[in-house]
Tab-separated table of C-alpha atoms in Angstrom:
chain	number	residue	atom	x	y	z
H	1	UNK	CA	8.158	13.849	-42.958
H	2	UNK	CA	8.242	11.161	-40.246
H	3	UNK	CA	9.689	13.701	-37.814
H	4	UNK	CA	6.851	16.113	-38.637
H	5	UNK	CA	4.264	13.395	-37.945
H	6	UNK	CA	5.930	12.592	-34.617
H	7	UNK	CA	5.768	16.285	-33.660
H	8	UNK	CA	2.087	16.497	-34.590
H	9	UNK	CA	1.307	13.318	-32.647
H	10	UNK	CA	3.145	14.799	-29.649
H	11	UNK	CA	1.170	18.040	-29.985
H	12	UNK	CA	-2.087	16.069	-30.093
H	13	UNK	CA	-1.137	14.101	-26.966
H	14	UNK	CA	-0.183	17.318	-25.204
H	15	UNK	CA	-3.520	18.896	-26.159
H	16	UNK	CA	-5.282	15.746	-24.915
H	17	UNK	CA	-3.476	16.031	-21.545
H	18	UNK	CA	-4.598	19.646	-21.195
H	19	UNK	CA	-8.189	18.863	-22.125
H	20	UNK	CA	-8.316	15.923	-19.698
H	21	UNK	CA	-6.834	17.899	-16.843
H	22	UNK	CA	-9.178	20.849	-17.479
H	23	UNK	CA	-12.432	19.044	-18.071
H	24	UNK	CA	-12.049	15.290	-17.695
H	25	UNK	CA	-12.926	12.829	-20.412
H	26	UNK	CA	-15.989	14.787	-21.619
H	27	UNK	CA	-13.635	17.591	-22.690
H	28	UNK	CA	-11.545	15.253	-24.837
H	29	UNK	CA	-13.195	15.527	-28.259
H	30	UNK	CA	-11.774	15.539	-31.779
H	31	UNK	CA	-13.078	19.081	-32.498
H	32	UNK	CA	-11.365	20.292	-29.289
H	33	UNK	CA	-8.124	18.500	-30.248
H	34	UNK	CA	-8.259	20.052	-33.720
H	35	UNK	CA	-8.853	23.526	-32.263
H	36	UNK	CA	-6.010	23.210	-29.710
H	37	UNK	CA	-3.465	22.010	-32.247
H	38	UNK	CA	-4.586	24.044	-35.250
H	39	UNK	CA	-4.984	20.834	-37.254
H	40	UNK	CA	-8.017	20.059	-39.380
H	41	UNK	CA	-10.394	17.596	-37.731
H	42	UNK	CA	-9.748	15.163	-40.604
H	43	UNK	CA	-6.026	15.313	-39.729
H	44	UNK	CA	-6.768	14.284	-36.145
H	45	UNK	CA	-8.425	11.151	-37.549
H	46	UNK	CA	-5.212	10.339	-39.447
H	47	UNK	CA	-3.454	9.927	-36.091
H	48	UNK	CA	-6.197	8.424	-33.945
H	49	UNK	CA	-9.293	6.484	-34.926
H	50	UNK	CA	-11.216	7.231	-31.728
H	51	UNK	CA	-11.142	8.959	-28.363
H	52	UNK	CA	-10.318	5.588	-26.838
H	53	UNK	CA	-7.202	5.318	-29.019
H	54	UNK	CA	-6.030	8.774	-27.825
H	55	UNK	CA	-6.565	7.669	-24.230
H	56	UNK	CA	-4.831	4.347	-24.857
H	57	UNK	CA	-1.753	6.086	-26.264
H	58	UNK	CA	-1.675	8.534	-23.335
H	59	UNK	CA	-1.780	5.550	-20.972
H	60	UNK	CA	1.045	3.873	-22.832
H	61	UNK	CA	3.181	7.038	-22.730
H	62	UNK	CA	2.350	8.665	-19.375
H	63	UNK	CA	1.358	5.914	-17.002
H	64	UNK	CA	4.728	4.100	-16.913
H	65	UNK	CA	6.506	7.421	-16.222
H	66	UNK	CA	4.087	8.218	-13.414
H	67	UNK	CA	4.304	4.679	-11.982
H	68	UNK	CA	8.121	4.819	-12.084
H	69	UNK	CA	8.087	8.004	-9.983
H	70	UNK	CA	5.947	6.302	-7.329
H	71	UNK	CA	8.088	3.164	-7.505
H	72	UNK	CA	11.314	5.186	-7.060
H	73	UNK	CA	9.894	6.882	-3.968
H	74	UNK	CA	8.980	3.460	-2.542
H	75	UNK	CA	12.430	2.025	-3.287
H	76	UNK	CA	14.090	4.898	-1.400
H	77	UNK	CA	12.040	4.080	1.713
H	78	UNK	CA	13.836	1.703	4.063
H	79	UNK	CA	10.942	0.085	5.944
H	80	UNK	CA	7.607	-1.468	4.943
H	81	UNK	CA	5.786	1.392	6.719
H	82	UNK	CA	8.021	3.859	4.874
H	83	UNK	CA	7.123	2.185	1.570
H	84	UNK	CA	3.391	2.514	2.327
H	85	UNK	CA	3.852	6.176	3.220
H	86	UNK	CA	5.901	6.789	0.046
H	87	UNK	CA	3.211	5.042	-2.044
H	88	UNK	CA	0.561	7.420	-0.722
H	89	UNK	CA	2.612	10.638	-0.681
H	90	UNK	CA	4.210	10.154	-4.116
H	91	UNK	CA	0.788	9.730	-5.750
H	92	UNK	CA	-0.592	12.798	-3.979
H	93	UNK	CA	2.481	14.877	-4.864
H	94	UNK	CA	1.857	14.133	-8.531
H	95	UNK	CA	-1.697	15.521	-8.426
H	96	UNK	CA	-0.588	18.929	-9.717
H	97	UNK	CA	1.308	17.306	-12.588
H	98	UNK	CA	-0.676	17.373	-15.840
H	99	UNK	CA	0.415	13.842	-16.688
H	100	UNK	CA	-0.978	12.632	-13.411
H	101	UNK	CA	-4.213	14.560	-13.899
H	102	UNK	CA	-4.609	12.941	-17.278
H	103	UNK	CA	-3.977	9.513	-15.722
H	104	UNK	CA	-6.592	10.226	-13.026
H	105	UNK	CA	-9.147	11.388	-15.603
H	106	UNK	CA	-8.343	8.345	-17.703
H	107	UNK	CA	-8.665	5.836	-14.885
H	108	UNK	CA	-11.998	7.383	-13.910
H	109	UNK	CA	-13.369	7.054	-17.437
H	110	UNK	CA	-14.851	4.259	-19.461
H	111	UNK	CA	-11.954	2.637	-21.260
H	112	UNK	CA	-11.920	-0.197	-23.704
H	113	UNK	CA	-10.391	-3.493	-22.624
H	114	UNK	CA	-7.060	-2.813	-24.373
H	115	UNK	CA	-6.513	0.488	-22.569
H	116	UNK	CA	-7.585	-0.999	-19.224
H	117	UNK	CA	-5.119	-3.838	-19.746
H	118	UNK	CA	-2.281	-1.351	-20.387
H	119	UNK	CA	-3.108	0.532	-17.187
H	120	UNK	CA	-3.278	-2.719	-15.221
H	121	UNK	CA	0.102	-3.800	-16.580
H	122	UNK	CA	1.714	-0.453	-15.698
H	123	UNK	CA	0.082	-0.596	-12.266
H	124	UNK	CA	1.249	-4.179	-11.747
H	125	UNK	CA	4.699	-3.322	-10.415
H	126	UNK	CA	3.281	-0.784	-7.982
H	127	UNK	CA	0.626	-3.183	-6.738
H	128	UNK	CA	3.231	-5.932	-6.266
H	129	UNK	CA	5.450	-3.582	-4.252
H	130	UNK	CA	2.639	-2.348	-2.024
H	131	UNK	CA	1.258	-5.870	-1.489
H	132	UNK	CA	4.736	-6.977	-0.316
H	133	UNK	CA	5.008	-4.006	2.061
H	134	UNK	CA	1.531	-4.634	3.492
H	135	UNK	CA	2.360	-8.323	3.938
H	136	UNK	CA	5.547	-7.352	5.797
H	137	UNK	CA	3.425	-5.127	8.049
H	138	UNK	CA	1.412	-8.215	9.010
H	139	UNK	CA	-1.740	-7.888	6.884
H	140	UNK	CA	-3.209	-11.348	6.375
H	141	UNK	CA	-5.025	-10.108	3.228
H	142	UNK	CA	-2.342	-7.846	1.707
H	143	UNK	CA	-3.889	-7.828	-1.799
H	144	UNK	CA	-7.292	-6.745	-0.463
H	145	UNK	CA	-5.580	-4.209	1.820
H	146	UNK	CA	-3.719	-2.840	-1.237
H	147	UNK	CA	-7.024	-2.251	-3.059
H	148	UNK	CA	-8.483	-0.502	0.003
H	149	UNK	CA	-5.332	1.586	0.321
H	150	UNK	CA	-5.642	2.683	-3.316
H	151	UNK	CA	-9.236	3.690	-2.534
H	152	UNK	CA	-7.930	5.979	0.223
H	153	UNK	CA	-5.365	7.435	-2.202
H	154	UNK	CA	-8.029	7.983	-4.892
H	155	UNK	CA	-10.311	9.736	-2.372
H	156	UNK	CA	-7.409	11.969	-1.293
H	157	UNK	CA	-6.580	12.763	-4.949
H	158	UNK	CA	-10.210	13.813	-5.562
H	159	UNK	CA	-10.201	15.920	-2.379
H	160	UNK	CA	-7.031	17.760	-3.492
H	161	UNK	CA	-8.322	18.220	-7.044
H	162	UNK	CA	-11.601	19.692	-5.788
H	163	UNK	CA	-9.552	22.349	-4.013
H	164	UNK	CA	-11.080	21.217	-0.702
H	165	UNK	CA	-10.907	23.430	2.378
H	166	UNK	CA	-8.035	21.387	3.812
H	167	UNK	CA	-4.452	22.018	2.842
H	168	UNK	CA	-3.064	19.279	0.509
H	169	UNK	CA	-0.422	18.447	3.164
H	170	UNK	CA	-3.182	17.827	5.726
H	171	UNK	CA	-5.002	15.594	3.229
H	172	UNK	CA	-1.751	13.678	2.592
H	173	UNK	CA	-1.020	13.322	6.333
H	174	UNK	CA	-4.551	12.026	6.964
H	175	UNK	CA	-4.320	9.529	4.086
H	176	UNK	CA	-0.938	8.279	5.370
H	177	UNK	CA	-2.314	7.943	8.928
H	178	UNK	CA	-5.293	5.961	7.641
H	179	UNK	CA	-3.001	3.761	5.558
H	180	UNK	CA	-0.661	3.015	8.451
H	181	UNK	CA	-3.118	2.793	11.325
H	182	UNK	CA	-6.367	1.778	9.727
H	183	UNK	CA	-9.416	3.560	11.063
H	184	UNK	CA	-8.667	2.967	14.761
H	185	UNK	CA	-6.237	5.919	14.491
């Protein structure tokens, strides 16, 4: 019985990922989850009390995996500049990944404090790593620079997701150039 419940919970999370990546947070509704999984709507409520609790669980499950992939790419880079480039490119590479799309939709949405705290905690290691790299590159405000850098990454993610005219590689190259050279370029 417990195994069956775990499978159903997994199916619900998978359906939630699909809905988020297809239509953002508006698409994530209990009727849509019920339809995707073939469960009765009342059954969905047995697993999750609200949309926020679905999102919170997705954060808890997917975000650490996603963050670890970015962190691994940064650890493989030998130099501070290489770490910054890996930070940008790894996030942009994950755009096509449904888990990443769910994370993007989630971070763009209104979350309750608990879910936001989980995201912040998962993001903490990444932020620490990028702040160190930016400090090593000589930024006197590495924490502020890290937030600005994430803004560049987020803009690039949106550009790729919109299916913009530019090739995703060109978007990634431009984001990396901005990250490494600032806007003087």
